[in-house]
PDB file of C-alpha atoms in Angstrom:
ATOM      1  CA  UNK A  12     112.936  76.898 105.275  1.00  0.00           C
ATOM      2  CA  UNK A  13     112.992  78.712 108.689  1.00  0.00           C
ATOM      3  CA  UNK A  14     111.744  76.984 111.690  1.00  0.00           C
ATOM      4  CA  UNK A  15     109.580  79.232 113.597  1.00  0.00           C
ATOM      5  CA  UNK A  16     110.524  79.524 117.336  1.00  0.00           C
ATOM      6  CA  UNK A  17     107.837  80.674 120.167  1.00  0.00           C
ATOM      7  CA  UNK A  18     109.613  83.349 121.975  1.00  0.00           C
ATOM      8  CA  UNK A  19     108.217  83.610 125.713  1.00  0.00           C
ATOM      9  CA  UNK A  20     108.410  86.464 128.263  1.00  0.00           C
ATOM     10  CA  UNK A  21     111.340  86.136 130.556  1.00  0.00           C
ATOM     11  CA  UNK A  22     110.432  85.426 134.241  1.00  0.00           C
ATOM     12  CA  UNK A  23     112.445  88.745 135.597  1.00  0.00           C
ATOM     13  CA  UNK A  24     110.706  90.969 132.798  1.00  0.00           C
ATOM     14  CA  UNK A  25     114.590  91.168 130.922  1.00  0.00           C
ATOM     15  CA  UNK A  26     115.179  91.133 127.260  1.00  0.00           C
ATOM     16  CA  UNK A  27     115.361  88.015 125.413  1.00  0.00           C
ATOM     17  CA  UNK A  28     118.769  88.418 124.091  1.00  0.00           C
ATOM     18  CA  UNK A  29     117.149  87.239 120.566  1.00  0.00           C
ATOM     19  CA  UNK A  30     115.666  89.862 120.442  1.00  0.00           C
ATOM     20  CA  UNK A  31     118.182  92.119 120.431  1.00  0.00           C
ATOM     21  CA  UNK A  32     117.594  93.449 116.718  1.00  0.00           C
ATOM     22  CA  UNK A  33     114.043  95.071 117.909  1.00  0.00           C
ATOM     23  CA  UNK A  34     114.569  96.554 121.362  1.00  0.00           C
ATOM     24  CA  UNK A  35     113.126 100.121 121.993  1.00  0.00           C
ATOM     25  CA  UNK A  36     112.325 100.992 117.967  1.00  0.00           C
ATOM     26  CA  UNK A  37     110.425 104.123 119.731  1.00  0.00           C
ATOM     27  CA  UNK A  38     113.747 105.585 120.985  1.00  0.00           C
ATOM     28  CA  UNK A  39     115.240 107.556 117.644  1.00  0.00           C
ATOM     29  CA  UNK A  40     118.107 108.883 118.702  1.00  0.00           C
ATOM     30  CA  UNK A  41     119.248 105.087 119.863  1.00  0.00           C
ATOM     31  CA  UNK A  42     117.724 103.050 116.532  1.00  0.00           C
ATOM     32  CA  UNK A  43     119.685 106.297 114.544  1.00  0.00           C
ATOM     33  CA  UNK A  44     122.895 105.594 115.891  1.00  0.00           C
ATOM     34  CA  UNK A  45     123.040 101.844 116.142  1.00  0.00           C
ATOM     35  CA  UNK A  46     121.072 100.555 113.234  1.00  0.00           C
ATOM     36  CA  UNK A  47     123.766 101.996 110.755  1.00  0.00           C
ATOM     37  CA  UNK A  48     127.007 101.056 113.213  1.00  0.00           C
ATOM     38  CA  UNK A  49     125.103  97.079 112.630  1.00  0.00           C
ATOM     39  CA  UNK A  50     124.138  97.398 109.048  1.00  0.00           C
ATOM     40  CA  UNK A  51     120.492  96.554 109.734  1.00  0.00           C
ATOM     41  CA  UNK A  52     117.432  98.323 109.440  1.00  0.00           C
ATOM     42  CA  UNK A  53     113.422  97.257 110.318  1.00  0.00           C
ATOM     43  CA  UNK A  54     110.704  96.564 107.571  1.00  0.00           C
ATOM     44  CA  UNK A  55     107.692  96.713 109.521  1.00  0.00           C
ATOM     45  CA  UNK A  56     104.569  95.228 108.282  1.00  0.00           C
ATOM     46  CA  UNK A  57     103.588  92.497 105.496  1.00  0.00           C
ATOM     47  CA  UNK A  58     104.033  95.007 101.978  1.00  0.00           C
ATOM     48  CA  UNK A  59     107.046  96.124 103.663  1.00  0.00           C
ATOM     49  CA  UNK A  60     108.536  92.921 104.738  1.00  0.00           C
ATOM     50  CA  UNK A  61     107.670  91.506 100.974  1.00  0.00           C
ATOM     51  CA  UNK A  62     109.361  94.629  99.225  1.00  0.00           C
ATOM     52  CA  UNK A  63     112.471  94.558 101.202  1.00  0.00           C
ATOM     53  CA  UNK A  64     112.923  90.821  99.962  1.00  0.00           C
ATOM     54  CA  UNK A  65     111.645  91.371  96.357  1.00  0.00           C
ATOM     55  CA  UNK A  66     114.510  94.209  96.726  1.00  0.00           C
ATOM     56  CA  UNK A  67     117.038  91.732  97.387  1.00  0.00           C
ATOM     57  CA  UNK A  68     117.730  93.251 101.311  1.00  0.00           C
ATOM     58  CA  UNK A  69     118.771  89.669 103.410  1.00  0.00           C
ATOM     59  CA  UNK A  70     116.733  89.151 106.026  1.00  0.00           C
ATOM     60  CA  UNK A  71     118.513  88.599 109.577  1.00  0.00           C
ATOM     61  CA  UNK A  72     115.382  88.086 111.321  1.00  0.00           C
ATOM     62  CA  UNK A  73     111.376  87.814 111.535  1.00  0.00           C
ATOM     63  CA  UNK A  74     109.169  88.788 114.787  1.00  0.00           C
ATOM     64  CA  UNK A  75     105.758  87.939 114.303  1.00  0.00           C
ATOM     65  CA  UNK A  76     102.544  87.611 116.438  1.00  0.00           C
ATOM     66  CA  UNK A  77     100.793  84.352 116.062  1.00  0.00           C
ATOM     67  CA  UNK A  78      98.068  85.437 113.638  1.00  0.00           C
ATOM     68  CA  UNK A  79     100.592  87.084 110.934  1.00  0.00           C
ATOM     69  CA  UNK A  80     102.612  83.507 110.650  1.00  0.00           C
ATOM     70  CA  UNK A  81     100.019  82.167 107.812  1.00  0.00           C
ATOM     71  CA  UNK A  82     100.132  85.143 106.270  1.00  0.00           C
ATOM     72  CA  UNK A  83     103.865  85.254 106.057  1.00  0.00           C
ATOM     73  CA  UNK A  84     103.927  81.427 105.518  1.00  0.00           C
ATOM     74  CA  UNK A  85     105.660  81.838 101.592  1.00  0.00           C
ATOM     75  CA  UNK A  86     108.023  84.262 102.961  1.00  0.00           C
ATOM     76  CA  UNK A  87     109.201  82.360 106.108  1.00  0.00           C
ATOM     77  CA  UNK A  88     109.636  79.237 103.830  1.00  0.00           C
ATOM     78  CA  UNK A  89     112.175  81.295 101.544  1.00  0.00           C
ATOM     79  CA  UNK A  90     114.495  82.091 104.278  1.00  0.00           C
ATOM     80  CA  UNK A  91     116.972  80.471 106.612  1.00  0.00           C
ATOM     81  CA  UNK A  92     117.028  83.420 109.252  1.00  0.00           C
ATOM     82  CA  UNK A  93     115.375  82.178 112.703  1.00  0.00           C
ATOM     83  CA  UNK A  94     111.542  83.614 113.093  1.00  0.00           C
ATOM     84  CA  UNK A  95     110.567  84.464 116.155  1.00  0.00           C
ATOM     85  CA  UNK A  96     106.720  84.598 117.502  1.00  0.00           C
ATOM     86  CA  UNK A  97     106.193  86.360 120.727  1.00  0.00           C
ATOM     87  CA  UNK A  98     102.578  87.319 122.161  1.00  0.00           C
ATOM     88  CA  UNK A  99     101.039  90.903 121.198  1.00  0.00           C
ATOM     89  CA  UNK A 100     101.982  92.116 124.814  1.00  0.00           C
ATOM     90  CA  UNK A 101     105.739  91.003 124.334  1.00  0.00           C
ATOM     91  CA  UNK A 102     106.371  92.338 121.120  1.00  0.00           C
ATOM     92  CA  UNK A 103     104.814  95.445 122.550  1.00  0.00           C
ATOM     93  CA  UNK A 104     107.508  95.271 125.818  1.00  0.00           C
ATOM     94  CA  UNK A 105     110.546  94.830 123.038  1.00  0.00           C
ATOM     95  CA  UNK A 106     109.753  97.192 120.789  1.00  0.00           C
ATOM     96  CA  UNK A 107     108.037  99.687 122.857  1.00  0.00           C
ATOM     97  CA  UNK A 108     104.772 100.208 121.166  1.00  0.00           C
ATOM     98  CA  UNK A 109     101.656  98.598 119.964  1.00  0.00           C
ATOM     99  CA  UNK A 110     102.728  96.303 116.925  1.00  0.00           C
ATOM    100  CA  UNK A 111      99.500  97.079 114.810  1.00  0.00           C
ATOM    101  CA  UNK A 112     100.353  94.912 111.996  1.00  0.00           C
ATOM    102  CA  UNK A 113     102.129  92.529 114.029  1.00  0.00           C
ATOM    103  CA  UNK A 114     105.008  91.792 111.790  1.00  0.00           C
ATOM    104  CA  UNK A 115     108.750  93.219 111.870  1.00  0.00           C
ATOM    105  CA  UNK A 116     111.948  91.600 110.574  1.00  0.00           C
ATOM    106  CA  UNK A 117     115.326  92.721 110.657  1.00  0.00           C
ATOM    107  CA  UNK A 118     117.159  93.499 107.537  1.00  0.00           C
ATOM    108  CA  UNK A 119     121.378  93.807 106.235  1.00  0.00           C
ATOM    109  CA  UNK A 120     122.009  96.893 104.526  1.00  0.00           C
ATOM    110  CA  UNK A 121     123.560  97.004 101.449  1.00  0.00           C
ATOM    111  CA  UNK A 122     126.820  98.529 100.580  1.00  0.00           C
ATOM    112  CA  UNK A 123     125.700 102.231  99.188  1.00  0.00           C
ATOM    113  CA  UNK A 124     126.471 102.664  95.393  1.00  0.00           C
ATOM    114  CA  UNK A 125     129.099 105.603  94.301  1.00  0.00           C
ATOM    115  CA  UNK A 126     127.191 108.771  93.326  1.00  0.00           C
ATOM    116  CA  UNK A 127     128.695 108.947  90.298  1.00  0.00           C
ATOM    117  CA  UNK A 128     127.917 104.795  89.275  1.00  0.00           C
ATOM    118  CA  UNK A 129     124.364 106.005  90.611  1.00  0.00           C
ATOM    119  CA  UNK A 130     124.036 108.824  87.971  1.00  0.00           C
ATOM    120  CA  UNK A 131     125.721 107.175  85.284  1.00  0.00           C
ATOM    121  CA  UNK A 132     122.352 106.155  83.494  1.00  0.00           C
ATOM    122  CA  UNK A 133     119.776 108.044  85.440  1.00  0.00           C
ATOM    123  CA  UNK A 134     117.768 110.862  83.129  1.00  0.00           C
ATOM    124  CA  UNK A 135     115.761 112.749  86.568  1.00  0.00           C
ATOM    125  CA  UNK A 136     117.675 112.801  89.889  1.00  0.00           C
ATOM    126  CA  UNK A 137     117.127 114.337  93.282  1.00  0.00           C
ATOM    127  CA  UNK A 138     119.125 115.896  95.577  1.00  0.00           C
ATOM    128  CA  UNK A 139     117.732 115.830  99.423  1.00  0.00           C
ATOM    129  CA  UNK A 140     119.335 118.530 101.603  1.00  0.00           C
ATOM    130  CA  UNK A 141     119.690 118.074 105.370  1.00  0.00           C
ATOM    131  CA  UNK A 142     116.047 116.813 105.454  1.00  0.00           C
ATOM    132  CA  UNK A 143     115.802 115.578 109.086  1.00  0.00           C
ATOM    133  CA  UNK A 144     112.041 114.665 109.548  1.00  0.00           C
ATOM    134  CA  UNK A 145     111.737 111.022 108.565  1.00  0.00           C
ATOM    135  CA  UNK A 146     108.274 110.957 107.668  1.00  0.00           C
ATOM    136  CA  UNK A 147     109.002 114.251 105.222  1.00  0.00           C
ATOM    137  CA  UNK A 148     111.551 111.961 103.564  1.00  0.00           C
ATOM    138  CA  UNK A 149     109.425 109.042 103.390  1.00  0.00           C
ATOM    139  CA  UNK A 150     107.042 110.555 101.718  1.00  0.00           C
ATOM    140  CA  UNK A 151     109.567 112.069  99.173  1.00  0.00           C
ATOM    141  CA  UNK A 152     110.843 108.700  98.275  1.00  0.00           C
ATOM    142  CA  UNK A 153     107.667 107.248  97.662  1.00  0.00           C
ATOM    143  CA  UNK A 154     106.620 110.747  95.426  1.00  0.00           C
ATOM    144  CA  UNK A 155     110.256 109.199  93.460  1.00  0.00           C
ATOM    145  CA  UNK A 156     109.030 105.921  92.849  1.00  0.00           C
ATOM    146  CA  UNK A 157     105.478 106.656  91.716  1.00  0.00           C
ATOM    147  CA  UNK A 158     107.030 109.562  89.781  1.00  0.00           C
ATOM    148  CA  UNK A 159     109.800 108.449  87.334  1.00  0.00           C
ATOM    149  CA  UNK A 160     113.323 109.537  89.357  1.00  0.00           C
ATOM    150  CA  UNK A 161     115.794 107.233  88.830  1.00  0.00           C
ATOM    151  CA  UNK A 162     118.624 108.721  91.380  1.00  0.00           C
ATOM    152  CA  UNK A 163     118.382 109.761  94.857  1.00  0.00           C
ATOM    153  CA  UNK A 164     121.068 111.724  96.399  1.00  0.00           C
ATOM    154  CA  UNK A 165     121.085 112.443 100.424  1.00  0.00           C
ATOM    155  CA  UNK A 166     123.251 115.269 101.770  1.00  0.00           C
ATOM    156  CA  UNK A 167     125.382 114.186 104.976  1.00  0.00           C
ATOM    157  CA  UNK A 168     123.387 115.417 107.345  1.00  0.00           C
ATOM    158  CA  UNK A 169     120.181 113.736 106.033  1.00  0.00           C
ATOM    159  CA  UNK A 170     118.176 111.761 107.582  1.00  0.00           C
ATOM    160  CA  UNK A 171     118.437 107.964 107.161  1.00  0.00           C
ATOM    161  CA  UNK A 172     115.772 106.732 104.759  1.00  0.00           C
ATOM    162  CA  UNK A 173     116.071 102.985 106.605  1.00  0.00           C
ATOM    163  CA  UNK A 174     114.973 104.506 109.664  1.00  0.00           C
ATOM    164  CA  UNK A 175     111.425 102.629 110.185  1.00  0.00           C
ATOM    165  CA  UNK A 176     109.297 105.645 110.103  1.00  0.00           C
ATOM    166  CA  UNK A 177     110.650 106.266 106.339  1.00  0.00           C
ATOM    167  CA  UNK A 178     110.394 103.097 105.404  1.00  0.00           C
ATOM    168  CA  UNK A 179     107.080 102.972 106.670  1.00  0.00           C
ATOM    169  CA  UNK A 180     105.880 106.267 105.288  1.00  0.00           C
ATOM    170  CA  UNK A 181     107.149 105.203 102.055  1.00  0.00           C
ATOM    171  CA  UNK A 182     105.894 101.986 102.078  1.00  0.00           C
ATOM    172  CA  UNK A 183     108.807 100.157 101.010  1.00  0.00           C
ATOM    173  CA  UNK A 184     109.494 102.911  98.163  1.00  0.00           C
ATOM    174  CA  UNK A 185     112.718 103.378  99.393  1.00  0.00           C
ATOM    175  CA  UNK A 186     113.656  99.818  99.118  1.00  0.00           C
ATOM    176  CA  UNK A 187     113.310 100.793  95.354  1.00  0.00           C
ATOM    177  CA  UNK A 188     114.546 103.534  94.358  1.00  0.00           C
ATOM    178  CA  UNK A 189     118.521 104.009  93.578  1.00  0.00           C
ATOM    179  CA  UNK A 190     119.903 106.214  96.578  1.00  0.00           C
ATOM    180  CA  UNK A 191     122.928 106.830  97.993  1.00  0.00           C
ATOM    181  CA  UNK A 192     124.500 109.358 100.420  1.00  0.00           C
ATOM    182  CA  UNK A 193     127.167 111.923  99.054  1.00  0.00           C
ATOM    183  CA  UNK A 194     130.564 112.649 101.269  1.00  0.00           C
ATOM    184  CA  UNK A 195     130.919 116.211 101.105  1.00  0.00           C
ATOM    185  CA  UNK A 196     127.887 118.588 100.032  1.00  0.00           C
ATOM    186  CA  UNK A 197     127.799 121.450  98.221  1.00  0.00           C
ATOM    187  CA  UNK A 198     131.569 120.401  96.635  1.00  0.00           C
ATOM    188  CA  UNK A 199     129.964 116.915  95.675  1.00  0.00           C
ATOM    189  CA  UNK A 200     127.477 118.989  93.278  1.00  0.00           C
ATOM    190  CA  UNK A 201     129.974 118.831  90.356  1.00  0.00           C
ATOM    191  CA  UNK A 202     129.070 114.893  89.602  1.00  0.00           C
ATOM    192  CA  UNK A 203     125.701 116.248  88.543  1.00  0.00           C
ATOM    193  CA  UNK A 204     127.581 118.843  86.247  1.00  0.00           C
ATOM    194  CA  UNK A 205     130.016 115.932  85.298  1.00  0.00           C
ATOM    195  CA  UNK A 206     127.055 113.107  84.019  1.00  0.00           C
ATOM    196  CA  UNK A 207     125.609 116.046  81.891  1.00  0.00           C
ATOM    197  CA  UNK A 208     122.819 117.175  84.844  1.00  0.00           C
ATOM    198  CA  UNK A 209     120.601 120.533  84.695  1.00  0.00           C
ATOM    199  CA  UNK A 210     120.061 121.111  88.347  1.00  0.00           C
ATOM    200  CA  UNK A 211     117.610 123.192  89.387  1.00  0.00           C
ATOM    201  CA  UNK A 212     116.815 124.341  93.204  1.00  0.00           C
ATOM    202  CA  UNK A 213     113.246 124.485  94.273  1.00  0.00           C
ATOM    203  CA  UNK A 214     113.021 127.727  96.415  1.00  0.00           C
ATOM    204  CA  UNK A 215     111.271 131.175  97.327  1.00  0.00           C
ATOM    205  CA  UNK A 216     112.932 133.604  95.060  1.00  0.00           C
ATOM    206  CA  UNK A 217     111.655 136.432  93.376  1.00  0.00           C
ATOM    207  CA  UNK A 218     113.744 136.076  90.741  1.00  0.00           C
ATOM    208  CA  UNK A 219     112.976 132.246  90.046  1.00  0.00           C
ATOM    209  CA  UNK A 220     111.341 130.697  87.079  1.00  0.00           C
ATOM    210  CA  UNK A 221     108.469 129.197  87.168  1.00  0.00           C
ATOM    211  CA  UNK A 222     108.066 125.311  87.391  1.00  0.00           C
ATOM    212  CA  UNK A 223     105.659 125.217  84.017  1.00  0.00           C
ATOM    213  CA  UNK A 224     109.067 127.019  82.394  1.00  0.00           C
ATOM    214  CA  UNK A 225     111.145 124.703  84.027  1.00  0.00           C
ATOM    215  CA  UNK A 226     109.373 121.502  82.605  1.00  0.00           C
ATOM    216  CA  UNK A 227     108.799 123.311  79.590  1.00  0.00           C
ATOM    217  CA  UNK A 228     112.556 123.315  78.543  1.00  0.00           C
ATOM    218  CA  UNK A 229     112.369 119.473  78.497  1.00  0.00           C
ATOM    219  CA  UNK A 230     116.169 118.699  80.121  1.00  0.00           C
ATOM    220  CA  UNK A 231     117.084 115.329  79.070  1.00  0.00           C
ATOM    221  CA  UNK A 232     118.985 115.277  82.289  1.00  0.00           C
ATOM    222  CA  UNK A 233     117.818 117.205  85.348  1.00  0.00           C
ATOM    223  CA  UNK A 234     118.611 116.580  88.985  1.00  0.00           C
ATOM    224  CA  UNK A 235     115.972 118.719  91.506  1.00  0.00           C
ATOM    225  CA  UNK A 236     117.394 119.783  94.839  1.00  0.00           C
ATOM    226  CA  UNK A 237     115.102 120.283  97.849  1.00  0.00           C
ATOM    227  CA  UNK A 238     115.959 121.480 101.279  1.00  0.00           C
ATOM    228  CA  UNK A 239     115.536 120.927 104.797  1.00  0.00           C
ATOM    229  CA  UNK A 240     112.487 121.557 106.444  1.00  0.00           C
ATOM    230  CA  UNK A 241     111.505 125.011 107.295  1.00  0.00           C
ATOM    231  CA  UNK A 242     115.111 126.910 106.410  1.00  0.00           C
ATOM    232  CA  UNK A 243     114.575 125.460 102.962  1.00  0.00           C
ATOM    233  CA  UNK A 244     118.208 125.158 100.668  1.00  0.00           C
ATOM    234  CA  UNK A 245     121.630 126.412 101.696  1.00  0.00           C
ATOM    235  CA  UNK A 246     123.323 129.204 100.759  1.00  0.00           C
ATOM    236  CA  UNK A 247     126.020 126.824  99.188  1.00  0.00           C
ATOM    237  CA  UNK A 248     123.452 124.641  97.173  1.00  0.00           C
ATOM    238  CA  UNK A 249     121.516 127.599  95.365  1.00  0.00           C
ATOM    239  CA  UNK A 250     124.806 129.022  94.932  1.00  0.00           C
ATOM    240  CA  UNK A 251     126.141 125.400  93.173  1.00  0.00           C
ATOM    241  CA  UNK A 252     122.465 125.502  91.100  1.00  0.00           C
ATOM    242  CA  UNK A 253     121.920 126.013  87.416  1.00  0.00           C
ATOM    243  CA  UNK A 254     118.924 127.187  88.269  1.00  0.00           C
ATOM    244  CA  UNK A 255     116.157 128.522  90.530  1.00  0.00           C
ATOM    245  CA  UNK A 256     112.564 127.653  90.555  1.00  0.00           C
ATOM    246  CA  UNK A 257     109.501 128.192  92.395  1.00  0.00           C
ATOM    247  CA  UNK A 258     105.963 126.594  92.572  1.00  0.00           C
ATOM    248  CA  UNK A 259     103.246 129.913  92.109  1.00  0.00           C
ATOM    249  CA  UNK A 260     100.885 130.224  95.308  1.00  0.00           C
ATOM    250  CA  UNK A 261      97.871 131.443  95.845  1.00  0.00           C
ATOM    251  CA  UNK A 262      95.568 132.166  98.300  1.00  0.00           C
ATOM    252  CA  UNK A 263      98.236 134.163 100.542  1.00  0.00           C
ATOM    253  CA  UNK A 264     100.665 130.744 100.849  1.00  0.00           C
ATOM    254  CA  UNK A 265     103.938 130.930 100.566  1.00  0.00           C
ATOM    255  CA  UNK A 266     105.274 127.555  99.905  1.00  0.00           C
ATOM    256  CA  UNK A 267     104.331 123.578 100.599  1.00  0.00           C
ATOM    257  CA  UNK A 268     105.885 121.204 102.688  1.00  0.00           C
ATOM    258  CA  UNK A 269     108.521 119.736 101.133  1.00  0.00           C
ATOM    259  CA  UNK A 270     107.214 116.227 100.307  1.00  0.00           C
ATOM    260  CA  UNK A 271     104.167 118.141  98.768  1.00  0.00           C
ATOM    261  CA  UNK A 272     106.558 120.148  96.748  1.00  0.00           C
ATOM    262  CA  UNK A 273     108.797 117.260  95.593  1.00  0.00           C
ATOM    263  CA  UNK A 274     105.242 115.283  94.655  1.00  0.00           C
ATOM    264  CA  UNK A 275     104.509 118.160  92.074  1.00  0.00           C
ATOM    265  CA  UNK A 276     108.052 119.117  90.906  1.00  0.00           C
ATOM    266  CA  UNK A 277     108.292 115.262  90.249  1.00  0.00           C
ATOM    267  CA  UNK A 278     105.393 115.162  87.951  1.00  0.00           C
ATOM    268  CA  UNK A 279     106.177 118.182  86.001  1.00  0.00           C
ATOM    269  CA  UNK A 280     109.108 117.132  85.207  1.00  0.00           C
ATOM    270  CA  UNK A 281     108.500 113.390  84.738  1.00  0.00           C
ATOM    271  CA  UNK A 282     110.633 112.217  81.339  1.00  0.00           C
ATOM    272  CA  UNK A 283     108.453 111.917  78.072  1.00  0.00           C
ATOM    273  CA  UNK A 284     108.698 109.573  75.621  1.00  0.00           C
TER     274      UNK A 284
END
């Protein structure tokens, strides 16, 4: 059982050194570099907090405001990590914005699975290409869950799904879904070839199929690749594709944003029994 330790403002306005894990979550390009480099990551709010535990994700520490402690009671009793209660206005000074729900805790990362261990029995995978906008990729992860993918796979220049905002977005779907982060993308697009994967790129191209044809070939295996924001998929990853498909448009629109697009291709394709 964790004891829970009030956590008062410092007399010269400085940083409670205990405190460390949740100073300035509003500065990304800061939380992006060092969260990974200390193998921790945020899980804001209660459904959050409860998922990342449920998950199996340690906790390293709690930082609640005095009203969220009963609520949490069941959770801080299953942990040894220190919990820390600070005032609304002090947990706003640390993290750099208004706490809304008025709970945070600090998380260890787990050690990311090989691709190929990931893929071994997954029947619908995903491929995530450079996707930089963590709310985008949120989103996507939480279309996964609700949606029957088994696999994620994250280029290495995508964005990190532990980021707060993507946890957030996702409410805690990322804490579920299998993911891990290939080394070397397009090359790494032979394990999907290797475990017996279809993959088809979601893209504009004129001479695409259609997504109805797509789900109406019934892969046993298929692995989905989406792009980046905006530029859409690379050269190199239609190029490593079995397959292109598009989503018909009407109305004079070209495409969806990509979470939207991953939300239906998900569903089409969902396995049947």
């Amino acid at each position: 059982m964790a004891e829970i330790v009030t956590v008062e403002a410092t007399p010269d306005g400085s940083a409670d050194p205990r405190l460390t894990d949740y100073t300035d979550l509003t500065d990304v390009e800061l939380r992006r570099r060092r969260e990974p480099a200390e193998g921790l990551f945020i899980a804001e709010g209660e459904k959050v907090i409860r998922r990342a535990v449920a998950a199996g994700y340690e906790m390293r520490s709690m930082l609640l405001t005095a009203k969220w402690t009963d609520v949490m009671r069941d959770v801080i009793d299953g942990t040894a990590a220190p919990v820390y209660q600070v005032a609304p206005d002090l947990a706003e000074r640390v993290t750099g914005y208004h706490v809304h729900r008025g709970a945070l805790a600090s998380m260890r990362r787990k050690p990311l699975p090989p691709p190929a261990d990931l893929l071994q029995k997954a029947r619908r995978a995903v491929v995530f290409e450079d996707m930089v906008d963590h709310a985008n990729l949120g989103a996507a992860f939480r279309n996964a869950a609700a949606l029957g993918v088994d696999a994620v796979l994250l280029t290495p220049r995508c964005a990190d799904p532990l980021y707060r905002r993507a946890v957030k977005v996702s409410m805690g779907a990322v804490l579920q879904v299998p993911w891990t982060r290939l080394e070397s993308w397009p090359k790494d697009a032979h394990l999907l070839r290797e475990a017996g994967f279809v993959t088809a790129a979601l893209c504009l191209d004129e001479n695409a199929i259609t997504l109805d044809e797509l789900a109406q070939r019934r892969h046993d295996r298929l692995a989905l690749l989406f792009g980046t924001e905006g530029e859409g998929l690379t050269p190199g990853a239609l190029a490593a594709a079995d397959v292109r498909v598009s989503i018909p448009m009407d109305a004079g629109v070209d495409s969806l944003n990509v979470a939207a697009t991953s939300a239906v291709a998900f569903y089409m394709t969902r396995p049947r029994a």
